[in-house]
Amino acid sequence: MKVLVIDDEKLIRWSFEKHLGARGYKVFSAETGEQGIEIFKNEIPDVIFIDNKLPNIQGIEVVKKIRAIDGDCVIVFMTAYGSIDTAVKAMKSGASEYINKPFSNKEIDLILERIKEKARRFAELNILQKKQKEDITFDQIIGNSTAIKKVIQLSKKIAKTEATTILLLGESGTGKDIFARAIHNCSTRNHKSFVTINCSSLPETLLESELFGYEKGAFTDAQKLKKGLFEIAEGGTVFLDEIGEISPAMQVKLLNVLENRQVRRLGGTVDIPVNIRIIAATNQNLEKAIAEKKFRNDLYYRLKVFQIDLPPLRERIDDILLLADYFIKEFNILFQKKIKYIDNEAKKIFQQYTWPGNVRELKNVIERAVILENNGSLHIESMPQEILALLPGVQKQKEKSFQDKVLNNTDFSLPDEGISLIQLEKQLLKQALLKAKNNQTKAAKLLGISRDTLRYKKKKHNL
Ligand SMILES: Nc1ncnc2c1ncn2[C@@H]1O[C@H](COP(=O)(O)OP(=O)(O)OP(=O)(O)O)[C@@H](O)[C@H]1O
Ligand SMILES: [Mg+2]
């Protein structure tokens, strides 16, 4: 933990350095506010002790200035015994604690213990909240196909290595995101942050300041120091999604981070070492991008220290129904439905369809179907048109067999004296319902109409 002491009294600085230095703190000290602020900017200490009476700028002003640069650091204000007013003013200006002079080393220890305890509890709370949202482990990655099992096994292994850079490749919706999270959560870095940024969602300058941060005054709008994501993720993982989209200039900067494991804030003069694992992902063909001179070869090789290829869903047909069942259970809970299974026709379609949007598309299809279905199973009727349309074979077959029934069955030939179509419809409805033992879905199927149409016709005929 880094501590900065700003006090013009040499004895005070010396005693902080000696006492806290012996306890393993890294102590920096400054005689004036200006000096202190300079050190603060370079070192970003965790705790800053600021004396009230300083030459030139007063303690309270220093508090305000530091607070303006960093909203998170802990500032302890030191004030002479009895000057409660000043202490209150300091707290209002952004100090986190105050301590009355003269104080003993024991008091310093207590205050630092309290600060650490607070930080620990805060971190715990944060972790807890995060866990609920993002606690994705390999247990939540579903799949029984050889292809996915191999990938899961590989990912678990690589997760355990300290900082190996990982490149996740796969079509949209194949699970790059979920794998990146699972790898982080399964690694020794899991108690530190997992920060993710979509490289294609921000314009270049914004992406740069997000990743690298900036010093106060680095540009017109830089009113406060801002740490970049690489710094924020210290000890943890940075997930760079859609890496194929970054500009040539950003590629050079990223290459530097990977090679030297350090970052420099925009407008900064010092290189800050970072201990991070980088996981990059893309659905683009990077080799093609390299051939087209859009992506740097050297960066590609730095990224693919370990490459994981996520197979598209159509190449692991075994997983489709397994995933479908998993999502049905998930959406049953969400929408309070009780869907138990997928009917055979729908199963067949699921296995034939090519799923260009992969697992995400399957998940969306199931979500929609679960919302639409009111019975215990999922049917072809609740599948979106694009799936049915992409399967002309299945649809035509269905239409043809229905046509065949109508055309070839003598029961359907029009009698010479004619017939009341309305009465015929009523009869057919009755028979279908009887045959289907009043199961509307089955009855509708027997008549080649949707359940909604069946319901409407039942009402019309007062059945
Ligand atoms: N094997 C799996 N088991 C369970 N859920 C999965 C699996 N693979 C993907 N999913 C789910 O499918 C959806 C899409 O996955 P994800 O966002 O990880 O894909 P992606 O490869 O990052 O896609 P994109 O390239 O579009 O960003 C998510 O809701 C994810 O939880
Ligand atoms: Mg993704």
Coordinates of C-alpha atoms and ligand atoms in Angstrom, one line a residue:
M1 CA 0.0 0.0 0.0
K2 CA 1.3 3.4 -0.9
V3 CA 1.1 6.3 1.5
L4 CA 1.8 9.9 0.9
V5 CA 2.5 12.4 3.6
I6 CA 2.3 16.1 2.9
D7 CA 3.7 18.1 5.9
D8 CA 6.2 20.9 6.2
E9 CA 7.4 19.5 9.5
K10 CA 10.4 17.4 8.9
L11 CA 9.9 15.4 12.1
I12 CA 6.4 14.3 11.1
R13 CA 7.6 13.2 7.7
W14 CA 10.5 11.3 9.2
S15 CA 8.3 9.5 11.8
F16 CA 5.8 8.5 9.1
E17 CA 8.6 7.2 6.9
K18 CA 10.2 5.3 9.7
H19 CA 7.1 3.9 11.3
L20 CA 5.1 2.9 8.2
G21 CA 8.2 1.9 6.2
A22 CA 8.9 -0.7 8.9
R23 CA 5.4 -2.0 8.5
G24 CA 5.8 -2.6 4.8
Y25 CA 4.1 0.5 3.5
K26 CA 5.7 2.4 0.6
V27 CA 5.9 6.0 2.0
F28 CA 6.3 9.1 -0.1
S29 CA 6.6 12.5 1.5
A30 CA 6.3 16.1 0.4
E31 CA 7.1 19.4 2.1
T32 CA 4.6 21.5 0.2
G33 CA 1.2 21.1 -1.4
E34 CA 2.6 21.6 -4.9
Q35 CA 5.2 18.9 -4.3
G36 CA 2.6 16.6 -2.8
I37 CA 0.3 17.0 -5.8
E38 CA 3.2 16.2 -8.2
I39 CA 4.0 13.0 -6.3
F40 CA 0.4 12.1 -6.1
K41 CA 0.0 12.3 -9.9
N42 CA 3.0 10.0 -10.5
E43 CA 2.4 7.5 -7.7
I44 CA -1.3 7.5 -7.2
P45 CA -1.0 6.5 -3.5
D46 CA -3.8 4.7 -1.7
V47 CA -3.8 7.0 1.3
I48 CA -2.7 10.6 1.6
F49 CA -2.1 12.4 4.9
I50 CA -2.3 16.1 4.5
D51 CA -1.4 18.7 7.1
N52 CA -3.6 21.7 7.5
K53 CA -0.9 24.3 7.8
L54 CA 1.3 24.3 4.7
P55 CA 3.4 27.0 3.0
N56 CA 1.9 28.5 -0.1
I57 CA -1.3 26.4 -0.7
Q58 CA -3.2 25.5 2.4
G59 CA -4.1 21.9 3.3
I60 CA -7.7 22.3 2.4
E61 CA -6.9 23.5 -1.0
V62 CA -4.6 20.5 -1.5
V63 CA -7.4 18.2 -0.4
K64 CA -9.7 19.8 -3.0
K65 CA -7.1 19.6 -5.8
I66 CA -6.3 15.9 -5.1
R67 CA -10.0 15.0 -4.8
A68 CA -10.6 16.7 -8.2
I69 CA -7.9 14.4 -9.8
D70 CA -9.0 11.2 -8.1
G71 CA -12.3 10.5 -6.6
D72 CA -11.3 7.2 -5.0
C73 CA -8.2 7.8 -2.9
V74 CA -8.4 8.1 0.9
I75 CA -7.4 11.5 2.2
V76 CA -6.6 11.9 5.9
F77 CA -6.6 15.5 7.1
M78 CA -4.2 16.4 9.9
T79 CA -5.2 19.3 12.1
A80 CA -4.2 20.8 15.4
Y81 CA -6.0 19.6 18.4
G82 CA -9.3 21.5 19.0
S83 CA -9.7 22.9 15.5
I84 CA -12.9 21.0 14.8
D85 CA -14.1 23.7 12.4
T86 CA -11.2 23.2 10.1
A87 CA -11.6 19.4 10.3
V88 CA -15.2 19.7 9.2
K89 CA -14.3 22.0 6.4
A90 CA -11.7 19.5 5.2
M91 CA -14.2 16.7 5.3
K92 CA -16.6 18.8 3.2
S93 CA -13.8 19.5 0.8
G94 CA -13.2 15.8 0.2
A95 CA -11.2 14.5 3.0
S96 CA -12.2 11.0 4.1
E97 CA -10.9 11.1 7.7
Y98 CA -9.2 13.5 10.1
I99 CA -6.7 13.1 12.8
N100 CA -5.7 15.5 15.6
K101 CA -2.2 16.5 16.2
P102 CA -0.2 15.4 18.1
F103 CA -0.9 11.8 17.5
S104 CA 0.9 8.6 18.3
N105 CA 2.0 5.8 15.9
K106 CA -0.7 3.7 17.4
E107 CA -3.3 6.1 16.2
I108 CA -1.9 6.0 12.7
D109 CA -2.0 2.2 12.8
L110 CA -5.6 2.3 13.9
I111 CA -6.6 4.7 11.2
L112 CA -4.9 2.7 8.5
E113 CA -6.5 -0.5 9.8
R114 CA -9.9 1.1 9.6
I115 CA -9.2 2.3 6.0
K116 CA -8.1 -1.2 5.0
E117 CA -11.1 -2.8 6.6
K118 CA -13.4 -0.4 4.8
A119 CA -11.7 -1.1 1.5
R120 CA -11.9 -4.8 2.1
R121 CA -15.6 -4.7 2.9
F122 CA -16.2 -2.5 -0.1
A123 CA -14.3 -4.9 -2.3
E124 CA -16.1 -7.9 -0.9
L125 CA -19.5 -6.3 -1.5
N126 CA -18.4 -5.4 -5.0
I127 CA -17.2 -9.0 -5.6
L128 CA -20.5 -10.4 -4.3
Q129 CA -22.6 -8.2 -6.6
K130 CA -20.4 -8.9 -9.5
K131 CA -20.5 -12.7 -8.8
Q132 CA -24.2 -12.8 -9.0
K133 CA -24.1 -11.1 -12.4
E134 CA -21.0 -12.5 -13.9
D135 CA -20.2 -15.7 -12.1
I136 CA -20.0 -17.7 -15.3
T137 CA -17.9 -20.8 -14.9
F138 CA -17.4 -23.7 -17.3
D139 CA -20.4 -25.4 -15.6
Q140 CA -22.6 -23.0 -17.4
I141 CA -21.1 -23.8 -20.8
I142 CA -23.3 -26.5 -22.2
G143 CA -22.1 -29.0 -24.8
N144 CA -21.5 -32.7 -25.2
S145 CA -20.1 -32.8 -28.6
T146 CA -16.5 -33.9 -29.0
A147 CA -15.7 -30.5 -30.6
I148 CA -16.9 -28.4 -27.7
K149 CA -15.6 -30.8 -25.0
K150 CA -12.1 -30.4 -26.5
V151 CA -12.4 -26.7 -26.5
I152 CA -13.6 -26.6 -22.9
Q153 CA -10.8 -28.9 -21.8
L154 CA -8.2 -26.7 -23.5
S155 CA -9.7 -23.5 -22.1
K156 CA -9.7 -24.9 -18.5
K157 CA -6.0 -25.8 -18.9
I158 CA -5.0 -22.4 -20.3
A159 CA -7.0 -20.6 -17.7
K160 CA -4.7 -21.9 -15.0
T161 CA -1.5 -20.5 -16.7
E162 CA -0.5 -17.1 -15.3
A163 CA -0.8 -14.6 -18.0
T164 CA -0.8 -16.3 -21.3
T165 CA -2.5 -14.2 -24.0
I166 CA -5.5 -15.8 -25.6
L167 CA -7.0 -15.3 -28.9
L168 CA -10.6 -16.5 -29.2
L169 CA -11.8 -17.1 -32.7
G170 CA -15.3 -18.0 -33.8
E171 CA -18.4 -16.9 -35.7
S172 CA -20.8 -14.5 -34.1
G173 CA -22.7 -16.2 -31.2
T174 CA -20.4 -19.1 -30.8
G175 CA -19.6 -18.2 -27.2
K176 CA -16.5 -16.1 -27.3
D177 CA -17.8 -13.8 -24.5
I178 CA -18.9 -16.6 -22.2
F179 CA -15.6 -18.4 -22.7
A180 CA -13.6 -15.3 -21.9
R181 CA -15.5 -14.9 -18.7
A182 CA -15.2 -18.5 -17.7
I183 CA -11.5 -18.5 -18.4
H184 CA -11.1 -15.5 -16.1
N185 CA -13.3 -16.9 -13.4
C186 CA -11.4 -20.2 -13.5
S187 CA -8.0 -18.5 -13.3
T188 CA -5.9 -17.4 -10.3
R189 CA -6.8 -13.9 -11.4
N190 CA -10.5 -14.4 -10.6
H191 CA -10.5 -12.2 -7.5
K192 CA -9.3 -9.3 -9.6
S193 CA -11.2 -7.5 -12.3
F194 CA -12.4 -8.8 -15.6
V195 CA -12.7 -5.7 -17.8
T196 CA -14.2 -5.9 -21.2
I197 CA -14.2 -3.5 -24.1
N198 CA -15.7 -3.7 -27.5
C199 CA -13.1 -2.3 -29.8
S200 CA -15.6 -1.6 -32.6
S201 CA -18.0 0.3 -30.5
L202 CA -15.8 3.4 -29.9
P203 CA -14.1 5.9 -32.2
E204 CA -10.3 5.6 -32.1
T205 CA -9.5 8.5 -29.7
L206 CA -12.1 7.3 -27.2
L207 CA -10.9 3.8 -27.3
E208 CA -7.4 5.0 -26.7
S209 CA -8.4 7.0 -23.7
E210 CA -10.5 4.2 -22.3
L211 CA -7.7 1.7 -22.6
F212 CA -4.7 3.9 -21.6
G213 CA -6.3 6.6 -19.5
Y214 CA -5.1 10.2 -19.4
E215 CA -3.4 12.7 -17.2
K216 CA -5.2 15.8 -16.1
G217 CA -4.8 18.4 -18.8
A218 CA -3.8 15.9 -21.5
F219 CA -6.4 17.5 -23.7
T220 CA -9.0 20.2 -23.3
D221 CA -11.6 18.0 -21.7
A222 CA -9.2 16.1 -19.4
Q223 CA -10.1 17.8 -16.2
K224 CA -9.3 14.9 -14.0
L225 CA -6.8 12.1 -14.2
K226 CA -8.4 9.0 -15.6
K227 CA -6.9 5.5 -15.2
G228 CA -7.2 3.4 -18.3
L229 CA -8.7 -0.1 -18.4
F230 CA -5.3 -1.7 -18.6
E231 CA -4.5 -0.1 -15.3
I232 CA -7.9 -0.7 -13.7
A233 CA -7.6 -4.4 -14.6
E234 CA -4.3 -4.7 -12.7
G235 CA -3.9 -8.3 -11.6
G236 CA -6.9 -9.3 -13.7
T237 CA -8.0 -9.9 -17.2
V238 CA -8.7 -7.5 -20.1
F239 CA -11.1 -8.8 -22.7
L240 CA -10.6 -7.0 -26.0
D241 CA -13.7 -7.9 -28.1
E242 CA -13.8 -7.5 -31.8
I243 CA -10.0 -6.9 -32.0
G244 CA -10.2 -7.2 -35.8
E245 CA -11.7 -3.7 -35.8
I246 CA -8.9 -1.7 -34.3
S247 CA -7.0 1.0 -36.3
P248 CA -3.4 0.6 -37.4
A249 CA -2.3 3.2 -34.9
M250 CA -4.0 1.4 -32.0
Q251 CA -2.5 -1.9 -33.2
V252 CA 0.9 -0.4 -32.7
K253 CA 0.0 0.7 -29.2
L254 CA -1.5 -2.6 -28.3
L255 CA 1.6 -4.4 -29.6
N256 CA 3.7 -2.3 -27.2
V257 CA 1.5 -3.2 -24.3
L258 CA 1.9 -6.9 -25.1
E259 CA 5.6 -6.7 -25.6
N260 CA 6.6 -4.5 -22.7
R261 CA 3.7 -5.1 -20.3
Q262 CA 3.5 -1.4 -19.6
V263 CA 1.2 1.5 -20.5
R264 CA 1.5 5.2 -20.6
R265 CA -1.4 7.5 -20.0
L266 CA -2.3 10.0 -22.7
G267 CA -0.2 13.1 -21.9
G268 CA 1.8 11.1 -19.4
T269 CA 5.6 10.8 -19.1
V270 CA 6.0 7.6 -17.2
D271 CA 5.4 4.0 -18.2
I272 CA 3.3 2.2 -15.7
P273 CA 3.9 -1.6 -15.5
V274 CA 0.8 -3.7 -15.8
N275 CA 0.2 -7.2 -14.8
I276 CA -2.8 -8.3 -16.9
R277 CA -3.9 -11.1 -19.0
I278 CA -5.3 -10.1 -22.4
I279 CA -8.0 -12.2 -24.1
A280 CA -8.8 -10.9 -27.5
A281 CA -11.7 -12.1 -29.6
T282 CA -12.9 -11.7 -33.2
N283 CA -15.3 -13.2 -35.7
Q284 CA -13.1 -12.0 -38.5
N285 CA -10.6 -13.9 -40.5
L286 CA -7.4 -12.3 -39.2
E287 CA -5.2 -14.0 -41.7
K288 CA -7.2 -12.5 -44.5
A289 CA -7.0 -9.1 -42.8
I290 CA -3.2 -9.5 -42.7
A291 CA -3.1 -10.4 -46.3
E292 CA -5.1 -7.2 -47.0
K293 CA -2.7 -5.2 -44.9
K294 CA -5.5 -4.3 -42.4
F295 CA -4.1 -6.2 -39.5
R296 CA -0.5 -6.3 -38.3
N297 CA 1.3 -9.6 -38.6
D298 CA 3.4 -9.1 -35.5
L299 CA 0.3 -8.2 -33.4
Y300 CA -1.4 -11.3 -34.6
Y301 CA 1.4 -13.5 -33.5
R302 CA 1.6 -11.7 -30.1
L303 CA -2.1 -12.4 -29.6
K304 CA -2.3 -15.9 -30.8
V305 CA 0.1 -17.2 -28.1
F306 CA -2.8 -19.4 -27.4
Q307 CA -5.6 -19.7 -29.9
I308 CA -9.0 -21.1 -29.2
D309 CA -11.3 -21.8 -32.1
L310 CA -14.9 -22.0 -31.2
P311 CA -16.8 -24.3 -33.5
P312 CA -20.0 -23.1 -35.2
L313 CA -23.2 -24.7 -33.9
R314 CA -23.9 -26.5 -37.2
E315 CA -20.6 -28.4 -36.7
R316 CA -21.8 -29.8 -33.4
I317 CA -25.3 -31.0 -34.1
D318 CA -25.1 -33.1 -30.9
D319 CA -25.2 -29.9 -28.9
I320 CA -28.3 -28.3 -30.5
L321 CA -31.0 -30.1 -28.6
L322 CA -29.0 -30.1 -25.4
L323 CA -28.6 -26.4 -25.6
A324 CA -32.3 -26.0 -26.6
D325 CA -33.4 -27.9 -23.5
Y326 CA -31.1 -25.9 -21.3
F327 CA -32.5 -22.6 -22.6
I328 CA -36.1 -23.9 -22.3
K329 CA -35.4 -24.5 -18.6
E330 CA -33.9 -21.0 -18.3
F331 CA -36.8 -19.3 -20.0
N332 CA -39.4 -21.4 -18.2
I333 CA -38.2 -19.8 -15.0
L334 CA -38.0 -16.3 -16.5
F335 CA -41.5 -16.5 -18.1
Q336 CA -43.1 -18.8 -15.6
K337 CA -43.9 -21.5 -18.2
K338 CA -43.9 -25.2 -17.9
I339 CA -42.6 -26.4 -21.2
K340 CA -41.2 -29.9 -20.9
Y341 CA -40.0 -30.9 -24.3
I342 CA -39.6 -30.1 -28.0
D343 CA -41.8 -32.1 -30.4
N344 CA -40.2 -34.3 -33.0
E345 CA -40.9 -32.1 -36.0
A346 CA -39.3 -29.1 -34.3
K347 CA -36.4 -31.2 -33.2
K348 CA -35.8 -32.3 -36.8
I349 CA -35.8 -28.7 -38.0
F350 CA -33.4 -27.7 -35.3
Q351 CA -30.9 -30.2 -36.4
Q352 CA -31.3 -29.4 -40.0
Y353 CA -31.1 -25.7 -39.8
T354 CA -27.6 -24.1 -40.2
W355 CA -27.8 -21.6 -37.4
P356 CA -25.8 -18.7 -38.9
G357 CA -26.2 -16.8 -35.6
N358 CA -25.0 -19.9 -33.7
V359 CA -25.9 -20.4 -30.0
R360 CA -27.2 -16.8 -29.7
E361 CA -29.7 -17.4 -32.5
L362 CA -30.8 -20.7 -30.9
K363 CA -31.2 -19.0 -27.6
N364 CA -33.4 -16.2 -29.2
V365 CA -35.5 -18.8 -31.1
I366 CA -36.1 -20.7 -27.8
E367 CA -37.0 -17.5 -26.0
R368 CA -39.5 -16.5 -28.6
A369 CA -41.0 -20.0 -28.7
V370 CA -41.3 -20.2 -25.0
I371 CA -43.2 -16.9 -24.9
L372 CA -45.5 -18.1 -27.7
E373 CA -46.3 -21.6 -26.5
N374 CA -49.0 -22.2 -23.9
N375 CA -48.8 -25.9 -23.7
G376 CA -46.2 -28.3 -22.4
S377 CA -44.1 -28.6 -25.5
L378 CA -42.5 -26.5 -28.3
H379 CA -43.9 -26.9 -31.8
I380 CA -42.9 -25.8 -35.2
E381 CA -45.6 -23.2 -35.2
S382 CA -43.8 -21.1 -32.7
M383 CA -40.5 -21.1 -34.8
P384 CA -39.7 -17.9 -36.6
Q385 CA -40.3 -17.7 -40.4
E386 CA -36.6 -17.6 -41.3
I387 CA -36.1 -21.1 -39.9
L388 CA -39.1 -22.5 -41.6
A389 CA -38.4 -20.7 -44.8
L390 CA -34.8 -21.9 -44.9
L391 CA -36.1 -25.4 -44.8
P392 CA -38.1 -25.6 -48.0
G393 CA -37.8 -29.4 -47.9
V394 CA -39.6 -29.7 -44.6
Q395 CA -42.3 -27.1 -45.5
K396 CA -43.0 -28.4 -48.9
Q397 CA -43.2 -31.9 -47.6
K398 CA -45.7 -30.9 -45.1
E399 CA -47.8 -29.0 -47.6
K400 CA -47.6 -31.9 -50.1
S401 CA -48.7 -34.5 -47.7
F402 CA -51.6 -32.4 -46.7
Q403 CA -52.5 -31.8 -50.3
D404 CA -52.2 -35.5 -50.9
K405 CA -54.7 -36.2 -48.2
V406 CA -57.2 -33.8 -49.6
L407 CA -56.8 -34.8 -53.2
N408 CA -56.6 -38.5 -52.9
N409 CA -59.0 -39.2 -50.1
T410 CA -62.4 -40.0 -51.5
D411 CA -64.1 -38.7 -48.4
F412 CA -63.3 -35.2 -49.7
S413 CA -64.9 -35.5 -53.1
L414 CA -67.7 -33.1 -53.6
P415 CA -71.1 -34.8 -53.8
D416 CA -73.2 -34.1 -56.9
E417 CA -75.9 -32.2 -54.9
G418 CA -73.1 -30.0 -53.4
I419 CA -72.4 -29.4 -49.7
S420 CA -72.5 -26.6 -47.1
L421 CA -68.8 -25.6 -46.6
I422 CA -69.6 -24.2 -43.3
Q423 CA -71.2 -27.4 -42.1
L424 CA -68.3 -29.4 -43.5
E425 CA -65.9 -27.2 -41.6
K426 CA -67.8 -27.7 -38.4
Q427 CA -67.8 -31.5 -38.9
L428 CA -64.1 -31.6 -39.7
L429 CA -63.4 -29.5 -36.6
K430 CA -65.4 -31.9 -34.4
Q431 CA -63.7 -34.9 -35.8
A432 CA -60.3 -33.5 -35.5
L433 CA -60.9 -32.5 -31.9
L434 CA -62.3 -36.0 -31.2
K435 CA -59.4 -37.7 -32.8
A436 CA -56.9 -35.4 -30.9
K437 CA -58.8 -36.1 -27.6
N438 CA -59.4 -32.4 -27.4
N439 CA -55.8 -31.5 -27.6
Q440 CA -56.0 -28.3 -29.6
T441 CA -52.4 -28.4 -30.9
K442 CA -52.9 -31.9 -32.2
A443 CA -56.3 -31.0 -33.7
A444 CA -54.9 -28.0 -35.4
K445 CA -52.1 -30.1 -36.8
L446 CA -54.6 -32.6 -38.2
L447 CA -56.4 -29.8 -40.0
G448 CA -53.2 -28.0 -41.1
I449 CA -54.1 -24.8 -39.4
S450 CA -52.6 -22.8 -36.5
R451 CA -53.9 -23.2 -33.0
D452 CA -55.1 -19.6 -33.1
T453 CA -57.1 -20.4 -36.3
L454 CA -58.5 -23.5 -34.6
R455 CA -59.5 -21.5 -31.5
Y456 CA -61.2 -18.9 -33.7
K457 CA -63.1 -21.5 -35.7
K458 CA -64.2 -23.3 -32.5
K459 CA -65.7 -20.1 -31.3
K460 CA -67.3 -19.4 -34.6
H461 CA -69.0 -22.8 -34.6
N462 CA -69.8 -22.7 -30.9
L463 CA -67.9 -25.9 -30.2
Ligands
LIG1 N1 -21.9 -23.5 -24.8 C1 -22.8 -22.6 -24.4 N2 -23.6 -22.9 -23.3 C2 -24.5 -22.1 -22.9 N3 -24.7 -20.9 -23.4 C3 -24.0 -20.5 -24.4 C4 -23.0 -21.3 -25.0 N4 -22.4 -20.7 -26.0 C5 -23.0 -19.5 -26.1 N5 -23.9 -19.3 -25.2 C6 -24.8 -18.2 -25.0 O1 -25.1 -17.7 -26.3 C7 -25.1 -16.3 -26.3 C8 -24.0 -15.8 -27.3 O2 -22.7 -16.1 -26.8 P1 -21.5 -15.1 -26.7 O3 -22.1 -13.7 -26.5 O4 -20.5 -15.6 -25.8 O5 -21.1 -15.2 -28.3 P2 -19.9 -14.4 -29.0 O6 -19.1 -15.4 -29.7 O7 -19.3 -13.5 -28.1 O8 -20.8 -13.6 -30.1 P3 -20.4 -12.2 -30.9 O9 -19.3 -12.5 -31.9 O10 -21.6 -11.9 -31.6 O11 -20.0 -11.2 -29.9 C9 -24.9 -15.9 -24.9 O12 -26.1 -15.6 -24.3 C10 -24.2 -17.0 -24.2 O13 -24.5 -17.1 -22.9
MG2 MG -19.2 -11.4 -28.0

